[in-house]
Short mmCIF file of C-alpha atoms and ligand atoms in Angstrom, two decimals:
data_model
loop_
_atom_site.label_atom_id
_atom_site.label_comp_id
_atom_site.label_asym_id
_atom_site.label_seq_id
_atom_site.Cartn_x
_atom_site.Cartn_y
_atom_site.Cartn_z
CA UNK A 253 15.41 -49.18 70.29
CA UNK A 254 12.80 -46.74 69.10
CA UNK A 255 13.67 -43.24 70.35
CA UNK A 256 11.19 -40.38 70.66
CA UNK A 257 12.13 -36.74 71.24
CA UNK A 258 9.67 -33.82 71.59
CA UNK A 259 11.29 -31.60 74.23
CA UNK A 260 11.26 -28.34 72.26
CA UNK A 261 10.37 -27.55 68.64
CA UNK A 262 11.50 -30.68 66.82
CA UNK A 263 9.38 -33.81 66.59
CA UNK A 264 11.78 -36.70 66.13
CA UNK A 265 11.74 -40.51 66.07
CA UNK A 266 14.66 -42.83 65.37
CA UNK A 267 15.63 -46.47 65.35
CA UNK A 268 19.06 -47.29 66.78
CA UNK A 269 20.49 -50.81 66.96
CA UNK A 270 23.31 -52.40 68.92
CA UNK A 271 26.43 -53.45 66.99
CA UNK A 272 27.92 -55.90 69.51
CA UNK A 273 31.18 -53.89 69.31
CA UNK A 274 31.92 -52.33 72.73
CA UNK A 275 34.11 -49.62 71.19
CA UNK A 276 31.33 -48.41 68.86
CA UNK A 277 28.19 -49.81 70.47
CA UNK A 278 25.36 -48.35 68.34
CA UNK A 279 24.33 -47.76 64.76
CA UNK A 280 21.60 -45.38 63.54
CA UNK A 281 19.03 -47.20 61.37
CA UNK A 282 16.81 -44.15 60.92
CA UNK A 283 16.52 -40.65 62.35
CA UNK A 284 13.51 -38.58 61.27
CA UNK A 285 13.19 -34.95 62.38
CA UNK A 286 10.18 -32.70 61.67
CA UNK A 287 11.35 -29.17 62.44
CA UNK A 288 8.85 -26.51 63.49
CA UNK A 289 11.29 -23.66 62.79
CA UNK A 290 9.07 -22.23 60.02
CA UNK A 291 6.13 -21.98 62.44
CA UNK A 292 8.07 -20.24 65.23
CA UNK A 293 10.11 -17.99 62.91
CA UNK A 294 7.10 -15.71 62.54
CA UNK A 295 7.16 -15.08 66.31
CA UNK A 296 10.94 -14.73 66.67
CA UNK A 297 11.22 -17.72 69.02
CA UNK A 298 9.52 -20.90 70.16
CA UNK A 299 5.88 -20.43 71.23
CA UNK A 300 5.24 -23.32 73.66
CA UNK A 301 1.53 -23.80 72.93
CA UNK A 302 2.10 -23.84 69.16
CA UNK A 303 4.95 -26.31 69.68
CA UNK A 304 2.86 -28.84 71.62
CA UNK A 305 0.00 -28.64 69.12
CA UNK A 306 2.37 -29.25 66.22
CA UNK A 307 3.98 -32.23 68.00
CA UNK A 308 0.50 -33.80 68.23
CA UNK A 309 0.00 -33.34 64.49
CA UNK A 310 3.42 -34.73 63.56
CA UNK A 311 4.21 -37.52 66.01
CA UNK A 312 2.37 -40.42 64.31
CA UNK A 313 3.76 -39.70 60.86
CA UNK A 314 7.27 -39.17 62.18
CA UNK A 315 7.26 -42.50 64.06
CA UNK A 316 5.82 -44.33 61.03
CA UNK A 317 8.55 -42.88 58.83
CA UNK A 318 11.30 -43.80 61.32
CA UNK A 319 10.11 -47.42 61.32
CA UNK A 320 9.76 -47.49 57.52
CA UNK A 321 13.19 -45.90 56.93
CA UNK A 322 14.75 -48.51 59.23
CA UNK A 323 12.82 -51.28 57.50
CA UNK A 324 11.36 -52.55 60.78
CA UNK A 325 7.92 -53.06 62.27
CA UNK A 326 6.74 -52.81 65.88
CA UNK A 327 7.48 -56.53 66.38
CA UNK A 328 11.16 -56.01 65.56
CA UNK A 329 11.64 -53.48 68.37
CA UNK A 330 13.13 -54.34 71.76
CA UNK A 331 12.10 -51.24 73.71
CA UNK A 332 11.06 -47.59 73.47
CA UNK A 333 13.08 -44.65 74.83
CA UNK A 334 11.58 -41.20 75.28
CA UNK A 335 12.81 -37.80 76.43
CA UNK A 336 11.33 -37.25 79.89
CA UNK A 337 12.86 -33.77 80.38
CA UNK A 338 14.04 -31.08 80.66
CA UNK A 339 12.16 -28.99 78.11
CA UNK A 340 8.76 -27.44 77.47
CA UNK A 341 6.28 -29.43 79.53
CA UNK A 342 3.51 -29.39 76.92
CA UNK A 343 5.92 -30.58 74.25
CA UNK A 344 7.45 -33.27 76.47
CA UNK A 345 3.96 -34.57 77.34
CA UNK A 346 3.23 -35.40 73.70
CA UNK A 347 6.29 -37.65 73.40
CA UNK A 348 5.88 -39.21 76.85
CA UNK A 349 2.16 -39.94 76.31
CA UNK A 350 2.82 -41.37 72.85
CA UNK A 351 5.70 -43.55 74.10
CA UNK A 352 3.70 -44.92 77.04
CA UNK A 353 0.72 -45.74 74.81
CA UNK A 354 2.94 -47.41 72.22
CA UNK A 355 4.77 -49.38 74.92
CA UNK A 356 1.47 -50.76 76.24
CA UNK A 357 0.04 -51.45 72.80
CA UNK A 358 3.17 -53.19 71.50
CA UNK A 359 4.06 -54.86 74.82
CA UNK A 360 7.49 -53.21 74.91
CA UNK A 361 9.58 -51.94 77.85
CA UNK A 362 9.83 -48.17 78.28
CA UNK A 363 12.94 -46.15 79.19
CA UNK A 364 12.73 -42.46 80.18
CA UNK A 365 15.75 -40.42 79.11
CA UNK A 366 17.31 -37.10 80.12
CA UNK A 367 17.63 -34.78 77.11
CA UNK A 368 21.18 -33.66 77.97
CA UNK A 369 22.32 -37.27 78.37
CA UNK A 370 21.11 -37.57 74.78
CA UNK A 371 23.35 -34.72 73.63
CA UNK A 372 26.31 -36.28 75.48
CA UNK A 373 25.70 -39.73 73.95
CA UNK A 374 25.38 -38.19 70.47
CA UNK A 375 29.18 -38.01 70.69
CA UNK A 376 29.43 -41.77 71.26
CA UNK A 377 26.83 -42.49 68.58
CA UNK A 378 29.01 -40.58 66.13
CA UNK A 379 32.54 -41.43 67.27
CA UNK A 380 32.34 -44.56 69.43
CA UNK A 381 33.25 -44.54 73.15
CA UNK A 382 35.42 -41.52 74.04
CA UNK A 383 38.74 -41.84 75.89
CA UNK A 384 37.67 -41.37 79.55
CA UNK A 385 37.54 -39.39 81.70
CA UNK A 386 36.13 -36.85 79.27
CA UNK A 387 34.82 -33.33 79.69
CA UNK A 388 31.71 -32.64 77.61
CA UNK A 389 30.21 -29.24 76.85
CA UNK A 390 26.50 -29.34 76.01
CA UNK A 391 25.69 -26.09 74.27
CA UNK A 392 22.27 -25.42 72.72
CA UNK A 393 19.37 -23.00 72.70
CA UNK A 394 18.31 -24.11 76.15
CA UNK A 395 21.55 -25.20 77.81
CA UNK A 396 25.21 -24.38 78.25
CA UNK A 397 26.62 -26.90 80.71
CA UNK A 398 29.86 -28.75 81.35
CA UNK A 399 29.85 -32.38 82.46
CA UNK A 400 32.57 -34.79 83.34
CA UNK A 401 32.14 -38.37 82.12
CA UNK A 402 34.33 -40.65 84.29
CA UNK A 403 32.77 -43.90 82.99
CA UNK A 404 30.35 -44.72 80.17
CA UNK A 405 26.87 -43.56 81.13
CA UNK A 406 27.99 -41.55 84.19
CA UNK A 407 27.53 -37.77 83.91
CA UNK A 408 28.91 -35.49 86.63
CA UNK A 409 27.74 -31.89 86.53
CA UNK A 410 30.57 -29.31 86.60
CA UNK A 411 29.08 -25.92 85.66
CA UNK A 412 26.44 -24.12 83.65
CA UNK A 413 25.41 -20.72 82.42
CA UNK A 414 24.28 -18.27 85.08
CA UNK A 415 21.84 -16.63 82.67
CA UNK A 416 21.25 -17.16 78.92
CA UNK A 417 22.35 -20.27 77.05
CA UNK A 418 24.83 -19.60 74.23
CA UNK A 419 22.27 -20.54 71.54
CA UNK A 420 19.72 -18.27 73.21
CA UNK A 421 22.24 -15.40 72.98
CA UNK A 422 22.70 -16.18 69.26
CA UNK A 423 18.93 -16.17 68.78
CA UNK A 424 18.43 -12.90 70.69
CA UNK A 425 21.27 -11.10 68.90
CA UNK A 426 19.92 -12.30 65.53
CA UNK A 427 16.49 -10.99 66.50
CA UNK A 428 17.77 -7.54 67.44
CA UNK A 429 19.72 -7.38 64.17
CA UNK A 430 16.55 -8.40 62.29
CA UNK A 431 18.10 -11.65 61.01
CA UNK A 432 15.26 -14.06 61.87
CA UNK A 433 15.03 -17.31 63.83
CA UNK A 434 16.96 -19.47 64.63
CA UNK A 435 19.85 -17.06 64.85
CA UNK A 436 22.84 -19.41 65.17
CA UNK A 437 23.15 -20.58 61.56
CA UNK A 438 22.61 -17.10 60.07
CA UNK A 439 25.10 -15.36 62.40
CA UNK A 440 27.60 -18.14 61.68
CA UNK A 441 27.18 -17.52 57.93
CA UNK A 442 27.26 -13.70 58.04
CA UNK A 443 30.34 -13.68 60.31
CA UNK A 444 32.39 -15.62 57.78
CA UNK A 445 35.32 -13.56 56.52
CA UNK A 446 34.31 -10.45 58.50
CA UNK A 447 36.34 -8.43 61.03
CA UNK A 448 35.89 -10.06 64.45
CA UNK A 449 37.45 -7.10 66.28
CA UNK A 450 35.37 -4.41 64.65
CA UNK A 451 33.54 -3.29 67.77
CA UNK A 452 34.19 -3.13 71.51
CA UNK A 453 32.17 -5.70 73.41
CA UNK A 454 32.90 -6.40 77.08
CA UNK A 455 34.18 -9.82 78.07
CA UNK A 456 32.00 -11.52 80.63
CA UNK A 457 33.50 -10.85 84.02
CA UNK A 458 33.44 -14.12 85.87
CA UNK A 459 36.45 -15.28 87.82
CA UNK A 460 38.70 -16.61 85.12
CA UNK A 461 39.67 -20.26 85.27
CA UNK A 462 43.40 -20.31 85.99
CA UNK A 463 45.45 -23.45 86.11
CA UNK A 464 47.54 -22.10 89.00
CA UNK A 465 44.64 -20.89 91.11
CA UNK A 466 42.79 -23.19 93.51
CA UNK A 467 39.45 -24.37 92.17
CA UNK A 468 36.86 -21.71 93.01
CA UNK A 469 33.20 -22.55 93.13
CA UNK A 470 31.58 -21.25 89.98
CA UNK A 471 34.71 -20.26 88.09
CA UNK A 472 33.78 -22.60 85.25
CA UNK A 473 30.33 -20.99 84.93
CA UNK A 474 29.24 -19.22 81.75
CA UNK A 475 27.33 -15.98 81.25
CA UNK A 476 26.03 -14.56 77.96
CA UNK A 477 23.31 -12.05 78.77
CA UNK A 478 25.82 -9.19 79.29
CA UNK A 479 27.26 -9.80 75.84
CA UNK A 480 23.79 -9.72 74.25
CA UNK A 481 23.06 -6.44 76.06
CA UNK A 482 26.38 -5.01 74.83
CA UNK A 483 25.40 -5.78 71.22
CA UNK A 484 22.01 -4.13 71.84
CA UNK A 485 23.73 -0.99 73.28
CA UNK A 486 26.09 -0.86 70.31
CA UNK A 487 23.20 -1.07 67.83
CA UNK A 488 21.23 1.62 69.73
CA UNK A 489 24.28 3.93 69.80
CA UNK A 490 24.70 3.57 66.04
CA UNK A 491 21.01 4.32 65.54
CA UNK A 492 21.29 7.38 67.81
CA UNK A 493 24.21 8.48 65.62
CA UNK A 494 21.82 8.51 62.67
CA UNK A 495 22.44 5.11 61.06
CA UNK A 496 19.05 3.77 59.98
CA UNK A 497 20.11 0.93 57.69
CA UNK A 498 23.15 -1.17 58.57
CA UNK A 499 25.33 -2.27 55.67
CA UNK A 500 25.91 -6.00 55.14
CA UNK A 501 29.56 -5.39 56.08
CA UNK A 502 28.65 -3.77 59.38
CA UNK A 503 26.16 -6.52 60.28
CA UNK A 504 28.82 -9.11 59.40
CA UNK A 505 31.37 -7.38 61.63
CA UNK A 506 28.94 -7.28 64.56
CA UNK A 507 28.18 -10.99 64.04
CA UNK A 508 31.88 -11.88 63.81
CA UNK A 509 32.80 -9.96 66.97
CA UNK A 510 29.88 -11.41 68.94
CA UNK A 511 30.75 -14.91 67.71
CA UNK A 512 34.43 -14.55 68.67
CA UNK A 513 33.41 -13.62 72.23
CA UNK A 514 30.98 -16.53 72.58
CA UNK A 515 33.35 -19.12 71.13
CA UNK A 516 36.29 -17.89 73.23
CA UNK A 517 34.22 -18.19 76.43
CA UNK A 518 33.09 -21.71 75.51
CA UNK A 519 36.56 -22.92 74.53
CA UNK A 520 38.38 -21.30 77.49
CA UNK A 521 36.19 -22.86 80.16
CA UNK A 522 35.96 -26.24 78.48
CA UNK A 523 39.73 -26.58 78.20
CA UNK A 524 40.18 -25.20 81.75
CA UNK A 525 37.84 -27.95 83.00
CA UNK A 526 39.71 -30.59 80.98
CA UNK A 527 43.02 -29.48 82.55
CA UNK A 528 41.60 -29.40 86.03
CA UNK A 529 40.04 -32.86 85.83
CA UNK A 530 42.83 -34.53 83.89
CA UNK A 531 40.55 -35.36 80.95
CA UNK A 532 41.72 -37.71 78.21
CA UNK A 533 39.30 -36.22 75.68
CA UNK A 534 36.89 -33.33 75.12
CA UNK A 535 33.43 -33.44 73.52
CA UNK A 536 31.15 -30.61 72.42
CA UNK A 537 27.51 -31.42 71.62
CA UNK A 538 24.16 -29.64 71.18
CA UNK A 539 22.82 -27.29 68.51
CA UNK A 540 25.60 -24.70 68.88
CA UNK A 541 28.25 -27.40 68.28
CA UNK A 542 27.22 -26.99 64.61
CA UNK A 543 28.97 -23.60 64.71
CA UNK A 544 31.86 -23.47 62.24
CA UNK A 545 34.12 -21.28 64.37
CA UNK A 546 33.52 -23.35 67.50
CA UNK A 547 34.37 -26.54 65.58
CA UNK A 548 37.53 -25.03 64.10
CA UNK A 549 38.78 -23.62 67.41
CA UNK A 550 37.99 -26.81 69.28
CA UNK A 551 40.08 -28.79 66.80
CA UNK A 552 42.94 -26.26 66.82
CA UNK A 553 43.09 -26.06 70.63
CA UNK A 554 42.87 -29.83 70.97
CA UNK A 555 45.66 -30.35 68.43
CA UNK A 556 47.87 -27.78 70.16
CA UNK A 557 47.31 -29.40 73.56
CA UNK A 558 47.42 -32.96 72.23
CA UNK A 559 43.99 -33.83 73.57
CA UNK A 560 41.51 -35.51 71.22
CA UNK A 561 38.29 -33.56 70.61
CA UNK A 562 34.94 -34.83 69.38
CA UNK A 563 31.76 -33.34 67.92
CA UNK A 564 28.64 -35.02 66.52
CA UNK A 565 27.70 -34.83 62.84
CA UNK A 566 25.50 -31.83 62.03
CA UNK A 567 22.39 -34.08 61.96
CA UNK A 568 23.19 -35.39 65.45
CA UNK A 569 24.11 -31.98 66.91
CA UNK A 570 20.63 -30.42 66.88
CA UNK A 571 17.74 -32.10 68.67
CA UNK A 572 17.09 -35.61 67.36
CA UNK A 573 15.72 -38.94 68.60
CA UNK A 574 18.73 -41.08 67.65
CA UNK A 575 20.67 -39.66 70.61
CA UNK A 576 17.68 -40.42 72.86
CA UNK A 577 17.56 -44.01 71.61
CA UNK A 578 21.31 -44.31 72.31
CA UNK A 579 20.84 -43.29 75.96
CA UNK A 580 17.87 -45.66 76.05
CA UNK A 581 20.08 -48.55 74.93
CA UNK A 582 22.74 -47.67 77.51
CA UNK A 583 20.16 -47.51 80.31
CA UNK A 584 18.28 -50.59 79.12
CA UNK A 585 21.50 -52.67 79.16
CA UNK A 586 22.15 -51.43 82.71
CA UNK A 587 18.69 -52.70 83.74
CA UNK A 588 16.95 -49.31 83.52
CA UNK A 589 13.17 -49.47 82.96
CA UNK A 590 10.50 -46.84 83.47
CA UNK A 591 7.03 -47.61 84.74
CA UNK A 592 3.85 -46.35 83.13
CA UNK A 593 3.82 -43.68 85.86
CA UNK A 594 6.59 -41.94 83.92
CA UNK A 595 5.73 -38.25 83.70
CA UNK A 596 7.21 -35.37 81.74
CA UNK A 597 9.48 -33.25 83.95
CA UNK A 598 10.29 -29.80 82.57
CA UNK A 599 13.13 -29.32 85.12
CA UNK A 600 14.52 -32.87 85.26
CA UNK A 601 18.09 -32.90 86.61
CA UNK A 602 20.91 -35.09 85.33
O1 KG4 B 967 20.12 -28.51 70.46
P1 KG4 B 967 19.17 -27.60 69.75
O2 KG4 B 967 18.63 -28.07 68.41
O3 KG4 B 967 17.90 -27.30 70.60
C1 KG4 B 967 17.97 -27.07 71.98
O4 KG4 B 967 17.97 -28.06 72.77
O5 KG4 B 967 18.06 -25.87 72.32
O6 KG4 B 967 19.90 -26.19 69.59
C2 KG4 B 967 19.29 -25.10 68.92
C3 KG4 B 967 20.19 -23.88 69.10
C4 KG4 B 967 19.58 -22.58 68.61
O7 KG4 B 967 19.75 -21.59 69.60
C5 KG4 B 967 20.38 -22.26 67.35
O8 KG4 B 967 20.48 -20.86 67.11
C6 KG4 B 967 21.73 -22.85 67.70
O9 KG4 B 967 21.43 -24.06 68.36
N1 KG4 B 967 22.55 -23.12 66.50
C7 KG4 B 967 23.72 -22.51 66.25
C8 KG4 B 967 24.16 -22.98 64.98
N2 KG4 B 967 23.23 -23.88 64.52
C9 KG4 B 967 22.26 -23.95 65.48
N3 KG4 B 967 24.41 -21.61 66.96
C10 KG4 B 967 25.57 -21.16 66.43
N4 KG4 B 967 26.05 -21.55 65.23
C11 KG4 B 967 25.38 -22.45 64.48
N5 KG4 B 967 25.88 -22.82 63.28
ZN1 ZN B 968 18.81 -30.06 72.78
#
C-alpha cells in the first residue's frame, strides 16, 4: 500500500506491506516526510496557502523517494491510500488529487482515509494489535480527542477538546514566550529539570471525571485555552512588575508548570475513560505523544493500575504517511474502496 498524507504542513509518502501475522499485521517499508516547519516558523504557525504551495512542490519527489526507499515500483503496489480529511483543505487537495491521478495512471484501487484513524493505527503499526477494548487519546496540534476501539478498525468517539488542542496550546505558549514554532519540542526540552510548581496556573474547570459519579455528558472533555491565557496573564504581570528579560530559569519554570497542567489533564481523563469503559489497554498517539513527560506519566500510571499502555515511535507520532497506509490496508481488506469522486473534506468526521 502506498500511503499519501498532506493534511497540514508535512508532505509524506510511505510504503507499508502486510506481514500475514494477524497479531502484527503490517510492516513499514519506507516512510518519507518532508517537513515545512522551517517555512512556517517565520510566521509563528502554519500559513495554509504557503502549505498547499509547498505540498505541490514536494509531492512528486517525496513519492519517488518512498518507492525507491522501499525498493518497489508502481507495478509492485496493490493500492493507494490517501488522507481525505480533516485538515487544511488546500493541503488535503494536493494529496487527494495526486492519489487519484496516480490511481488512474497506474490502474490501482484508491482508499480514502481519515487522518485521526491514521494516528490511532500508528499504535498498531508500532506495537501490533492492542488488547481490546482500548481507549486511545489522539493528541496533536489540531486535535485532542478520546476514542474507544472495541474491535480492530472500529473507532467510537468519546470526547474532545472544547477549545484549543493540546499541541496548539504548546505552540501558542511557546510563541508568547518567544520560543519559536513548533512549540511542543522546545517547551518539553526547557521544562526538563525545572520547578513545575513555580507559578500559580488555574486548573481547567470542567466537571471532573469521578469513578463514583454517574457518567455526565462532556465530563471527559478537554479544555486548554484558559491555561494558555493564564500563562499570558502571568507573563504580562511580570512585565508590568518591570521584568523585561526573563532568565532561562524562569522560562524553564513556566514551561514546566504549564506542561505539568497539560499532561495531568490528558492523563486524568484518559485513565478515567479507560476505567469507565473497562478498557484492556490505553494508547496515546499524535504529535504531542512525543512529549517526554506525557510518555513517562502514561507508563507510570499504567504500571500502577496494571493496564498496558502504548505509544508510537517518535517517527510515527507526528504526521506521516505510514499510518495512513496502515488504515488503507485495514479498509482495503474490509472491502473499502473510494471512487474517483473522492474529495478532500476539511471537516471529515470519524
Ligand atoms: O500530529 P502532528 O505532527 O500534527 C497535527 O496533526 O497537528 O502534531 C504536531 C503538534 C504540534 O503542536 C507540536 O508542538 C506538538 O505536536 N509536539 C509536541 C512535542 N512534539 C511535537 N508537544 C509536546 N511535546 C513534544 N515533545
Ligand atoms: Zn496529525
